[in-house]
Amino acid sequence: MTRDHGILAAAAGLVVLLWLATDTFLTPGNLVNLLDQAVVVGLLACGMTLCVICGVFDLSAGAVLAVSAIVAVVVTERAGVPAGYAAAVATGALLGTVNGVIVVLSRVHSFIVTLALGLVHRGLALVITGGAIVYPGPSRLAAFQSLSWPTVLGGVTAASLLLVAVAVVTSVLLSGTTFGRRVYAVGGNPAAAWLSGIGVRSVRVGVFAISGVCAALAGLVLAARGGSAQSDLGTLLELTAIAAVVIGGTSILGGQGAVWRGMVGVLILTLIGNGFNLLGWNTTYRPIVEGLLILGAVTLDQRLRHRGV
């Protein structure tokens, strides 16, 4: 309960501060923009939450995002938008599964393995594009960018609705299914989970596959916004997603957390960025604020664990 109250109070406090400090924070336009700004990191955080709870890290998510976006553009040019979108999701699932299989077979910490695989995937993206920016053809560009279009729901974009859908699905998967209970068990104590008959390796591969799908969806959103894709797309966004997950109160040591926590963490980071813009503050200092938040979240997690909260 302490974790819940703390993170919700922090988010509410930021909202109140920005509301009082600016005249534009609560305008419909800014709120729609705020939600849209949270989409890419939010999608990555959905998959990352499952990984962190399971006791693993996916530092290749940004590279998987780039490869998936590039595949989407290339396939769209040859076979149409639906095929391009489907190919991107399939690519993310495939690369995520490969990541998981290599992690469990190598028995090296996921931090190191996915860091190396991220370099491999980023190199693959460079090979596919030849270092160039790839675009869908003019006849398919408008349809390809449909994820960035506003909807009839007050101008909320299709990408924002996608984030809501993915957050709901991953939350239900984590809290309402046997697979979700196994994710918590593996992250809390993998040895005990194995002795209980849980397939620890398959669960870990599963969360990496889900992370890959979420990364692919994030790549589709970025590609749709820009109408293009390139090999350096999404660089370091996986670190921002991990930061959001940790700030939201999901334990960095595994076994504890929830998708909604990650979404609150994404909201806090987005509010900070939005506040810097609305108040006209120098964004040079933004990483300092975010870094202090991460440090504080990890320190609090350690103290609460020692106290058994």
Tab-separated table of N, CA and C in Angstrom, residues 89-239:
chain	number	residue	atom	x	y	z
A	89	VAL	N	4.762	-6.571	-36.592
A	89	VAL	CA	4.438	-7.261	-35.337
A	89	VAL	C	5.084	-8.645	-35.308
A	90	ALA	N	5.036	-9.345	-36.445
A	90	ALA	CA	5.659	-10.673	-36.519
A	90	ALA	C	7.168	-10.576	-36.309
A	91	THR	N	7.780	-9.533	-36.870
A	91	THR	CA	9.219	-9.330	-36.695
A	91	THR	C	9.565	-9.092	-35.233
A	92	GLY	N	8.772	-8.250	-34.567
A	92	GLY	CA	9.004	-7.996	-33.149
A	92	GLY	C	8.876	-9.255	-32.316
A	93	ALA	N	7.841	-10.050	-32.604
A	93	ALA	CA	7.640	-11.302	-31.870
A	93	ALA	C	8.796	-12.267	-32.099
A	94	LEU	N	9.261	-12.341	-33.348
A	94	LEU	CA	10.365	-13.239	-33.684
A	94	LEU	C	11.655	-12.829	-33.002
A	95	LEU	N	12.000	-11.539	-33.106
A	95	LEU	CA	13.242	-11.066	-32.484
A	95	LEU	C	13.173	-11.185	-30.966
A	96	GLY	N	12.009	-10.917	-30.394
A	96	GLY	CA	11.854	-11.069	-28.951
A	96	GLY	C	12.029	-12.508	-28.511
A	97	THR	N	11.459	-13.415	-29.281
A	97	THR	CA	11.603	-14.839	-28.964
A	97	THR	C	13.056	-15.283	-29.081
A	98	VAL	N	13.735	-14.821	-30.127
A	98	VAL	CA	15.161	-15.137	-30.292
A	98	VAL	C	15.957	-14.615	-29.097
A	99	ASN	N	15.649	-13.403	-28.679
A	99	ASN	CA	16.324	-12.842	-27.499
A	99	ASN	C	16.141	-13.749	-26.286
A	100	GLY	N	14.898	-14.156	-26.053
A	100	GLY	CA	14.612	-14.995	-24.898
A	100	GLY	C	15.306	-16.338	-24.957
A	101	VAL	N	15.287	-16.962	-26.127
A	101	VAL	CA	15.930	-18.269	-26.284
A	101	VAL	C	17.432	-18.167	-26.016
A	102	ILE	N	18.061	-17.118	-26.548
A	102	ILE	CA	19.507	-16.957	-26.341
A	102	ILE	C	19.813	-16.683	-24.868
A	103	VAL	N	18.961	-15.913	-24.210
A	103	VAL	CA	19.172	-15.624	-22.781
A	103	VAL	C	19.122	-16.911	-21.964
A	104	VAL	N	18.097	-17.735	-22.193
A	104	VAL	CA	17.941	-18.935	-21.354
A	104	VAL	C	18.972	-20.005	-21.711
A	105	LEU	N	19.394	-20.067	-22.967
A	105	LEU	CA	20.379	-21.077	-23.349
A	105	LEU	C	21.804	-20.679	-22.951
A	106	SER	N	22.098	-19.405	-23.022
A	106	SER	CA	23.462	-18.953	-22.701
A	106	SER	C	23.709	-18.908	-21.192
A	107	ARG	N	22.608	-18.736	-20.431
A	107	ARG	CA	22.699	-18.616	-18.967
A	107	ARG	C	23.543	-17.424	-18.530
A	108	VAL	N	23.697	-16.465	-19.434
A	108	VAL	CA	24.353	-15.199	-19.103
A	108	VAL	C	23.254	-14.217	-18.721
A	109	HIS	N	23.565	-13.285	-17.839
A	109	HIS	CA	22.555	-12.335	-17.380
A	109	HIS	C	21.922	-11.617	-18.577
A	110	SER	N	20.615	-11.459	-18.505
A	110	SER	CA	19.865	-10.863	-19.614
A	110	SER	C	20.342	-9.450	-19.937
A	111	PHE	N	20.835	-8.741	-18.943
A	111	PHE	CA	21.352	-7.385	-19.159
A	111	PHE	C	22.456	-7.400	-20.214
A	112	ILE	N	23.392	-8.337	-20.081
A	112	ILE	CA	24.523	-8.419	-21.011
A	112	ILE	C	24.086	-8.969	-22.364
A	113	VAL	N	23.276	-10.029	-22.340
A	113	VAL	CA	22.862	-10.671	-23.591
A	113	VAL	C	22.058	-9.710	-24.456
A	114	THR	N	21.070	-9.042	-23.864
A	114	THR	CA	20.226	-8.154	-24.673
A	114	THR	C	20.961	-6.890	-25.091
A	115	LEU	N	21.953	-6.485	-24.297
A	115	LEU	CA	22.790	-5.362	-24.716
A	115	LEU	C	23.538	-5.730	-25.997
A	116	ALA	N	24.094	-6.941	-26.029
A	116	ALA	CA	24.808	-7.410	-27.223
A	116	ALA	C	23.853	-7.617	-28.390
A	117	LEU	N	22.701	-8.218	-28.118
A	117	LEU	CA	21.735	-8.467	-29.191
A	117	LEU	C	21.162	-7.164	-29.730
A	118	GLY	N	21.073	-6.158	-28.877
A	118	GLY	CA	20.634	-4.855	-29.354
A	118	GLY	C	21.576	-4.309	-30.419
A	119	LEU	N	22.875	-4.513	-30.218
A	119	LEU	CA	23.857	-4.096	-31.224
A	119	LEU	C	23.687	-4.895	-32.515
A	120	VAL	N	23.408	-6.191	-32.354
A	120	VAL	CA	23.191	-7.049	-33.535
A	120	VAL	C	21.967	-6.587	-34.312
A	121	HIS	N	20.862	-6.362	-33.603
A	121	HIS	CA	19.629	-5.940	-34.273
A	121	HIS	C	19.798	-4.566	-34.917
A	122	ARG	N	20.501	-3.677	-34.235
A	122	ARG	CA	20.732	-2.348	-34.809
A	122	ARG	C	21.574	-2.465	-36.077
A	123	GLY	N	22.553	-3.386	-36.054
A	123	GLY	CA	23.338	-3.637	-37.261
A	123	GLY	C	22.496	-4.221	-38.377
A	124	LEU	N	21.553	-5.110	-38.021
A	124	LEU	CA	20.635	-5.672	-39.015
A	124	LEU	C	19.808	-4.574	-39.659
A	125	ALA	N	19.345	-3.632	-38.864
A	125	ALA	CA	18.573	-2.504	-39.400
A	125	ALA	C	19.410	-1.690	-40.377
A	126	LEU	N	20.688	-1.529	-40.044
A	126	LEU	CA	21.589	-0.777	-40.919
A	126	LEU	C	21.821	-1.512	-42.232
A	127	VAL	N	21.934	-2.840	-42.153
A	127	VAL	CA	22.127	-3.646	-43.363
A	127	VAL	C	20.900	-3.560	-44.270
A	128	ILE	N	19.720	-3.675	-43.688
A	128	ILE	CA	18.493	-3.651	-44.487
A	128	ILE	C	18.325	-2.323	-45.219
A	129	THR	N	18.621	-1.227	-44.522
A	129	THR	CA	18.397	0.098	-45.114
A	129	THR	C	19.595	0.620	-45.892
A	130	GLY	N	20.770	0.009	-45.680
A	130	GLY	CA	21.977	0.534	-46.307
A	130	GLY	C	22.347	1.895	-45.769
A	131	GLY	N	21.884	2.189	-44.543
A	131	GLY	CA	22.187	3.478	-43.925
A	131	GLY	C	21.273	4.604	-44.377
A	132	ALA	N	20.310	4.275	-45.215
A	132	ALA	CA	19.407	5.307	-45.737
A	132	ALA	C	18.084	5.321	-44.972
A	133	ILE	N	17.312	6.376	-45.173
A	133	ILE	CA	15.962	6.452	-44.625
A	133	ILE	C	15.015	5.819	-45.633
A	134	VAL	N	14.136	4.939	-45.169
A	134	VAL	CA	13.209	4.263	-46.079
A	134	VAL	C	11.807	4.851	-45.906
A	135	TYR	N	11.114	4.988	-47.045
A	135	TYR	CA	9.779	5.570	-47.057
A	135	TYR	C	8.817	4.639	-47.782
A	136	PRO	N	7.550	4.620	-47.378
A	136	PRO	CA	6.547	3.943	-48.216
A	136	PRO	C	6.264	4.811	-49.433
A	137	GLY	N	5.746	4.215	-50.484
A	137	GLY	CA	5.447	4.973	-51.693
A	137	GLY	C	4.384	6.034	-51.457
A	138	PRO	N	4.350	7.079	-52.304
A	138	PRO	CA	3.359	8.153	-52.138
A	138	PRO	C	1.919	7.646	-52.104
A	139	SER	N	1.632	6.592	-52.856
A	139	SER	CA	0.266	6.084	-52.904
A	139	SER	C	-0.154	5.382	-51.619
A	140	ARG	N	0.821	4.961	-50.807
A	140	ARG	CA	0.516	4.243	-49.570
A	140	ARG	C	0.832	5.059	-48.319
A	141	LEU	N	1.421	6.227	-48.488
A	141	LEU	CA	1.897	6.996	-47.343
A	141	LEU	C	0.764	7.397	-46.398
A	142	ALA	N	-0.331	7.909	-46.967
A	142	ALA	CA	-1.431	8.384	-46.124
A	142	ALA	C	-1.996	7.246	-45.269
A	143	ALA	N	-2.217	6.091	-45.879
A	143	ALA	CA	-2.761	4.950	-45.133
A	143	ALA	C	-1.751	4.441	-44.108
A	144	PHE	N	-0.469	4.485	-44.455
A	144	PHE	CA	0.568	4.018	-43.528
A	144	PHE	C	0.603	4.887	-42.277
A	145	GLN	N	0.279	6.163	-42.418
A	145	GLN	CA	0.326	7.087	-41.293
A	145	GLN	C	-0.976	7.131	-40.495
A	146	SER	N	-1.863	6.175	-40.737
A	146	SER	CA	-3.171	6.185	-40.082
A	146	SER	C	-3.076	6.104	-38.553
A	147	LEU	N	-2.024	5.498	-38.025
A	147	LEU	CA	-1.868	5.408	-36.571
A	147	LEU	C	-1.675	6.771	-35.918
A	148	SER	N	-1.231	7.742	-36.693
A	148	SER	CA	-0.991	9.075	-36.132
A	148	SER	C	-2.192	9.994	-36.310
A	149	TRP	N	-3.262	9.493	-36.927
A	149	TRP	CA	-4.425	10.336	-37.172
A	149	TRP	C	-5.232	10.573	-35.899
A	150	PRO	N	-5.836	11.757	-35.774
A	150	PRO	CA	-6.770	11.981	-34.663
A	150	PRO	C	-8.076	11.236	-34.920
A	151	THR	N	-8.761	10.869	-33.860
A	151	THR	CA	-10.034	10.160	-33.974
A	151	THR	C	-11.183	11.095	-33.585
A	152	VAL	N	-12.382	10.568	-33.616
A	152	VAL	CA	-13.550	11.370	-33.250
A	152	VAL	C	-13.642	11.563	-31.739
A	153	LEU	N	-12.804	10.880	-30.976
A	153	LEU	CA	-12.823	10.970	-29.512
A	153	LEU	C	-12.022	12.184	-29.042
A	154	GLY	N	-12.496	13.348	-29.375
A	154	GLY	CA	-11.848	14.579	-28.925
A	154	GLY	C	-10.487	14.832	-29.539
A	155	GLY	N	-10.209	14.215	-30.673
A	155	GLY	CA	-8.913	14.401	-31.314
A	155	GLY	C	-7.832	13.469	-30.817
A	156	VAL	N	-8.186	12.570	-29.873
A	156	VAL	CA	-7.219	11.577	-29.397
A	156	VAL	C	-6.776	10.723	-30.571
A	157	THR	N	-5.470	10.500	-30.709
A	157	THR	CA	-4.966	9.780	-31.872
A	157	THR	C	-5.206	8.278	-31.763
A	158	ALA	N	-5.147	7.631	-32.915
A	158	ALA	CA	-5.285	6.166	-32.945
A	158	ALA	C	-4.162	5.507	-32.153
A	159	ALA	N	-2.977	6.116	-32.167
A	159	ALA	CA	-1.849	5.571	-31.409
A	159	ALA	C	-2.138	5.581	-29.909
A	160	SER	N	-2.785	6.634	-29.421
A	160	SER	CA	-3.132	6.709	-28.001
A	160	SER	C	-4.117	5.612	-27.624
A	161	LEU	N	-5.071	5.345	-28.499
A	161	LEU	CA	-6.020	4.264	-28.248
A	161	LEU	C	-5.320	2.911	-28.268
A	162	LEU	N	-4.309	2.789	-29.137
A	162	LEU	CA	-3.519	1.557	-29.180
A	162	LEU	C	-2.810	1.334	-27.855
A	163	LEU	N	-2.242	2.395	-27.276
A	163	LEU	CA	-1.575	2.272	-25.977
A	163	LEU	C	-2.551	1.801	-24.909
A	164	VAL	N	-3.737	2.377	-24.878
A	164	VAL	CA	-4.741	1.970	-23.890
A	164	VAL	C	-5.065	0.487	-24.053
A	165	ALA	N	-5.247	0.052	-25.301
A	165	ALA	CA	-5.588	-1.354	-25.559
A	165	ALA	C	-4.465	-2.284	-25.116
A	166	VAL	N	-3.234	-1.946	-25.447
A	166	VAL	CA	-2.088	-2.793	-25.084
A	166	VAL	C	-1.910	-2.826	-23.570
A	167	ALA	N	-2.092	-1.686	-22.911
A	167	ALA	CA	-1.964	-1.643	-21.455
A	167	ALA	C	-3.019	-2.524	-20.791
A	168	VAL	N	-4.238	-2.495	-21.315
A	168	VAL	CA	-5.305	-3.327	-20.748
A	168	VAL	C	-5.003	-4.805	-20.968
A	169	VAL	N	-4.591	-5.155	-22.177
A	169	VAL	CA	-4.312	-6.563	-22.494
A	169	VAL	C	-3.171	-7.105	-21.649
A	170	THR	N	-2.068	-6.360	-21.562
A	170	THR	CA	-0.924	-6.844	-20.778
A	170	THR	C	-1.246	-6.880	-19.285
A	171	SER	N	-2.068	-5.948	-18.825
A	171	SER	CA	-2.463	-5.949	-17.424
A	171	SER	C	-3.301	-7.171	-17.088
A	172	VAL	N	-4.256	-7.487	-17.963
A	172	VAL	CA	-5.083	-8.685	-17.758
A	172	VAL	C	-4.227	-9.937	-17.839
A	173	LEU	N	-3.312	-9.962	-18.799
A	173	LEU	CA	-2.419	-11.113	-18.950
A	173	LEU	C	-1.600	-11.339	-17.686
A	174	LEU	N	-1.145	-10.248	-17.085
A	174	LEU	CA	-0.280	-10.347	-15.911
A	174	LEU	C	-1.056	-10.675	-14.638
A	175	SER	N	-2.222	-10.089	-14.485
A	175	SER	CA	-2.951	-10.225	-13.221
A	175	SER	C	-4.080	-11.252	-13.251
A	176	GLY	N	-4.478	-11.692	-14.448
A	176	GLY	CA	-5.644	-12.552	-14.505
A	176	GLY	C	-5.456	-13.883	-15.208
A	177	THR	N	-4.214	-14.264	-15.455
A	177	THR	CA	-3.966	-15.536	-16.148
A	177	THR	C	-2.924	-16.362	-15.402
A	178	THR	N	-2.887	-17.636	-15.731
A	178	THR	CA	-1.872	-18.523	-15.156
A	178	THR	C	-0.469	-18.084	-15.553
A	179	PHE	N	-0.335	-17.636	-16.801
A	179	PHE	CA	0.968	-17.166	-17.261
A	179	PHE	C	1.447	-16.000	-16.393
A	180	GLY	N	0.545	-15.063	-16.080
A	180	GLY	CA	0.917	-13.923	-15.256
A	180	GLY	C	1.385	-14.338	-13.874
A	181	ARG	N	0.698	-15.290	-13.274
A	181	ARG	CA	1.112	-15.769	-11.948
A	181	ARG	C	2.484	-16.425	-12.018
A	182	ARG	N	2.752	-17.096	-13.126
A	182	ARG	CA	4.073	-17.712	-13.294
A	182	ARG	C	5.165	-16.661	-13.474
A	183	VAL	N	4.830	-15.561	-14.134
A	183	VAL	CA	5.795	-14.473	-14.288
A	183	VAL	C	6.217	-13.942	-12.917
A	184	TYR	N	5.248	-13.715	-12.037
A	184	TYR	CA	5.558	-13.255	-10.677
A	184	TYR	C	6.396	-14.288	-9.926
A	185	ALA	N	6.027	-15.560	-10.089
A	185	ALA	CA	6.733	-16.623	-9.363
A	185	ALA	C	8.188	-16.724	-9.814
A	186	VAL	N	8.404	-16.668	-11.123
A	186	VAL	CA	9.767	-16.772	-11.653
A	186	VAL	C	10.597	-15.567	-11.223
A	187	GLY	N	10.001	-14.385	-11.258
A	187	GLY	CA	10.734	-13.186	-10.861
A	187	GLY	C	11.031	-13.140	-9.371
A	188	GLY	N	10.107	-13.696	-8.564
A	188	GLY	CA	10.306	-13.674	-7.119
A	188	GLY	C	11.335	-14.666	-6.644
A	189	ASN	N	11.280	-15.894	-7.182
A	189	ASN	CA	12.229	-16.938	-6.779
A	189	ASN	C	12.239	-18.019	-7.860
A	190	PRO	N	13.132	-17.914	-8.829
A	190	PRO	CA	13.143	-18.869	-9.938
A	190	PRO	C	13.390	-20.307	-9.499
A	191	ALA	N	14.212	-20.512	-8.473
A	191	ALA	CA	14.477	-21.872	-7.992
A	191	ALA	C	13.211	-22.490	-7.415
A	192	ALA	N	12.499	-21.725	-6.605
A	192	ALA	CA	11.251	-22.231	-6.026
A	192	ALA	C	10.202	-22.453	-7.113
A	193	ALA	N	10.176	-21.567	-8.118
A	193	ALA	CA	9.232	-21.729	-9.222
A	193	ALA	C	9.513	-23.019	-9.987
A	194	TRP	N	10.796	-23.303	-10.209
A	194	TRP	CA	11.166	-24.532	-10.928
A	194	TRP	C	10.784	-25.768	-10.122
A	195	LEU	N	11.006	-25.721	-8.820
A	195	LEU	CA	10.639	-26.851	-7.965
A	195	LEU	C	9.133	-27.049	-7.900
A	196	SER	N	8.372	-25.978	-8.191
A	196	SER	CA	6.909	-26.067	-8.188
A	196	SER	C	6.359	-26.559	-9.525
A	197	GLY	N	7.254	-26.845	-10.455
A	197	GLY	CA	6.826	-27.372	-11.747
A	197	GLY	C	6.611	-26.327	-12.820
A	198	ILE	N	7.015	-25.094	-12.557
A	198	ILE	CA	6.861	-24.025	-13.552
A	198	ILE	C	8.028	-24.064	-14.530
A	199	GLY	N	7.723	-23.956	-15.809
A	199	GLY	CA	8.770	-23.916	-16.833
A	199	GLY	C	9.419	-22.543	-16.860
A	200	VAL	N	10.454	-22.363	-16.070
A	200	VAL	CA	11.091	-21.054	-15.922
A	200	VAL	C	11.588	-20.532	-17.268
A	201	ARG	N	12.207	-21.392	-18.036
A	201	ARG	CA	12.750	-20.956	-19.325
A	201	ARG	C	11.658	-20.489	-20.275
A	202	SER	N	10.566	-21.244	-20.370
A	202	SER	CA	9.484	-20.877	-21.288
A	202	SER	C	8.816	-19.572	-20.869
A	203	VAL	N	8.701	-19.350	-19.564
A	203	VAL	CA	8.116	-18.097	-19.084
A	203	VAL	C	9.005	-16.916	-19.471
A	204	ARG	N	10.304	-17.078	-19.311
A	204	ARG	CA	11.221	-15.999	-19.671
A	204	ARG	C	11.204	-15.721	-21.171
A	205	VAL	N	11.163	-16.774	-21.965
A	205	VAL	CA	11.059	-16.572	-23.415
A	205	VAL	C	9.755	-15.853	-23.744
A	206	GLY	N	8.691	-16.212	-23.052
A	206	GLY	CA	7.395	-15.588	-23.291
A	206	GLY	C	7.398	-14.088	-23.035
A	207	VAL	N	8.007	-13.648	-21.941
A	207	VAL	CA	8.009	-12.207	-21.656
A	207	VAL	C	8.880	-11.451	-22.651
A	208	PHE	N	9.949	-12.069	-23.133
A	208	PHE	CA	10.758	-11.421	-24.166
A	208	PHE	C	9.974	-11.296	-25.470
A	209	ALA	N	9.191	-12.319	-25.805
A	209	ALA	CA	8.367	-12.267	-27.017
A	209	ALA	C	7.342	-11.139	-26.918
A	210	ILE	N	6.718	-11.008	-25.752
A	210	ILE	CA	5.742	-9.938	-25.544
A	210	ILE	C	6.418	-8.572	-25.633
A	211	SER	N	7.603	-8.456	-25.047
A	211	SER	CA	8.355	-7.214	-25.136
A	211	SER	C	8.673	-6.874	-26.589
A	212	GLY	N	8.990	-7.897	-27.388
A	212	GLY	CA	9.267	-7.674	-28.803
A	212	GLY	C	8.052	-7.162	-29.551
A	213	VAL	N	6.873	-7.708	-29.244
A	213	VAL	CA	5.635	-7.244	-29.885
A	213	VAL	C	5.357	-5.794	-29.509
A	214	CYS	N	5.511	-5.469	-28.229
A	214	CYS	CA	5.292	-4.091	-27.780
A	214	CYS	C	6.281	-3.139	-28.451
A	215	ALA	N	7.523	-3.567	-28.605
A	215	ALA	CA	8.518	-2.742	-29.290
A	215	ALA	C	8.138	-2.537	-30.751
A	216	ALA	N	7.624	-3.579	-31.383
A	216	ALA	CA	7.200	-3.461	-32.779
A	216	ALA	C	6.062	-2.461	-32.926
A	217	LEU	N	5.109	-2.503	-32.007
A	217	LEU	CA	3.994	-1.554	-32.046
A	217	LEU	C	4.494	-0.126	-31.849
A	218	ALA	N	5.459	0.039	-30.940
A	218	ALA	CA	6.052	1.361	-30.742
A	218	ALA	C	6.765	1.825	-32.014
A	219	GLY	N	7.430	0.895	-32.698
A	219	GLY	CA	8.088	1.226	-33.958
A	219	GLY	C	7.095	1.646	-35.021
A	220	LEU	N	5.932	0.981	-35.062
A	220	LEU	CA	4.894	1.360	-36.024
A	220	LEU	C	4.409	2.781	-35.768
A	221	VAL	N	4.250	3.134	-34.500
A	221	VAL	CA	3.794	4.484	-34.154
A	221	VAL	C	4.810	5.529	-34.604
A	222	LEU	N	6.095	5.287	-34.314
A	222	LEU	CA	7.133	6.246	-34.708
A	222	LEU	C	7.229	6.360	-36.234
A	223	ALA	N	7.160	5.222	-36.919
A	223	ALA	CA	7.240	5.250	-38.378
A	223	ALA	C	6.031	5.945	-38.978
A	224	ALA	N	4.858	5.731	-38.391
A	224	ALA	CA	3.644	6.367	-38.885
A	224	ALA	C	3.705	7.880	-38.704
A	225	ARG	N	4.245	8.313	-37.582
A	225	ARG	CA	4.346	9.758	-37.341
A	225	ARG	C	5.260	10.436	-38.348
A	226	GLY	N	6.391	9.821	-38.618
A	226	GLY	CA	7.353	10.431	-39.522
A	226	GLY	C	7.179	10.048	-40.974
A	227	GLY	N	6.372	9.010	-41.223
A	227	GLY	CA	6.203	8.537	-42.585
A	227	GLY	C	7.455	7.885	-43.132
A	228	SER	N	8.335	7.413	-42.237
A	228	SER	CA	9.599	6.818	-42.661
A	228	SER	C	10.193	6.018	-41.510
A	229	ALA	N	11.295	5.333	-41.805
A	229	ALA	CA	12.017	4.580	-40.770
A	229	ALA	C	13.493	4.578	-41.112
A	230	GLN	N	14.326	4.455	-40.081
A	230	GLN	CA	15.774	4.409	-40.276
A	230	GLN	C	16.413	3.596	-39.165
A	231	SER	N	17.679	3.286	-39.328
A	231	SER	CA	18.337	2.339	-38.435
A	231	SER	C	18.518	2.859	-37.015
A	232	ASP	N	18.564	4.172	-36.811
A	232	ASP	CA	18.774	4.695	-35.463
A	232	ASP	C	17.466	5.083	-34.773
A	233	LEU	N	16.356	4.643	-35.327
A	233	LEU	CA	15.050	4.943	-34.736
A	233	LEU	C	14.946	4.314	-33.340
A	234	GLY	N	14.465	5.080	-32.382
A	234	GLY	CA	14.221	4.544	-31.044
A	234	GLY	C	15.462	4.323	-30.199
A	235	THR	N	16.583	4.930	-30.568
A	235	THR	CA	17.817	4.742	-29.806
A	235	THR	C	17.644	5.189	-28.356
A	236	LEU	N	17.998	4.304	-27.427
A	236	LEU	CA	17.975	4.537	-25.977
A	236	LEU	C	16.572	4.654	-25.377
A	237	LEU	N	15.532	4.455	-26.166
A	237	LEU	CA	14.183	4.523	-25.605
A	237	LEU	C	13.918	3.391	-24.619
A	238	GLU	N	14.638	2.279	-24.783
A	238	GLU	CA	14.452	1.177	-23.831
A	238	GLU	C	14.859	1.593	-22.418
A	239	LEU	N	15.853	2.469	-22.315
A	239	LEU	CA	16.273	2.947	-20.992
A	239	LEU	C	15.204	3.853	-20.376
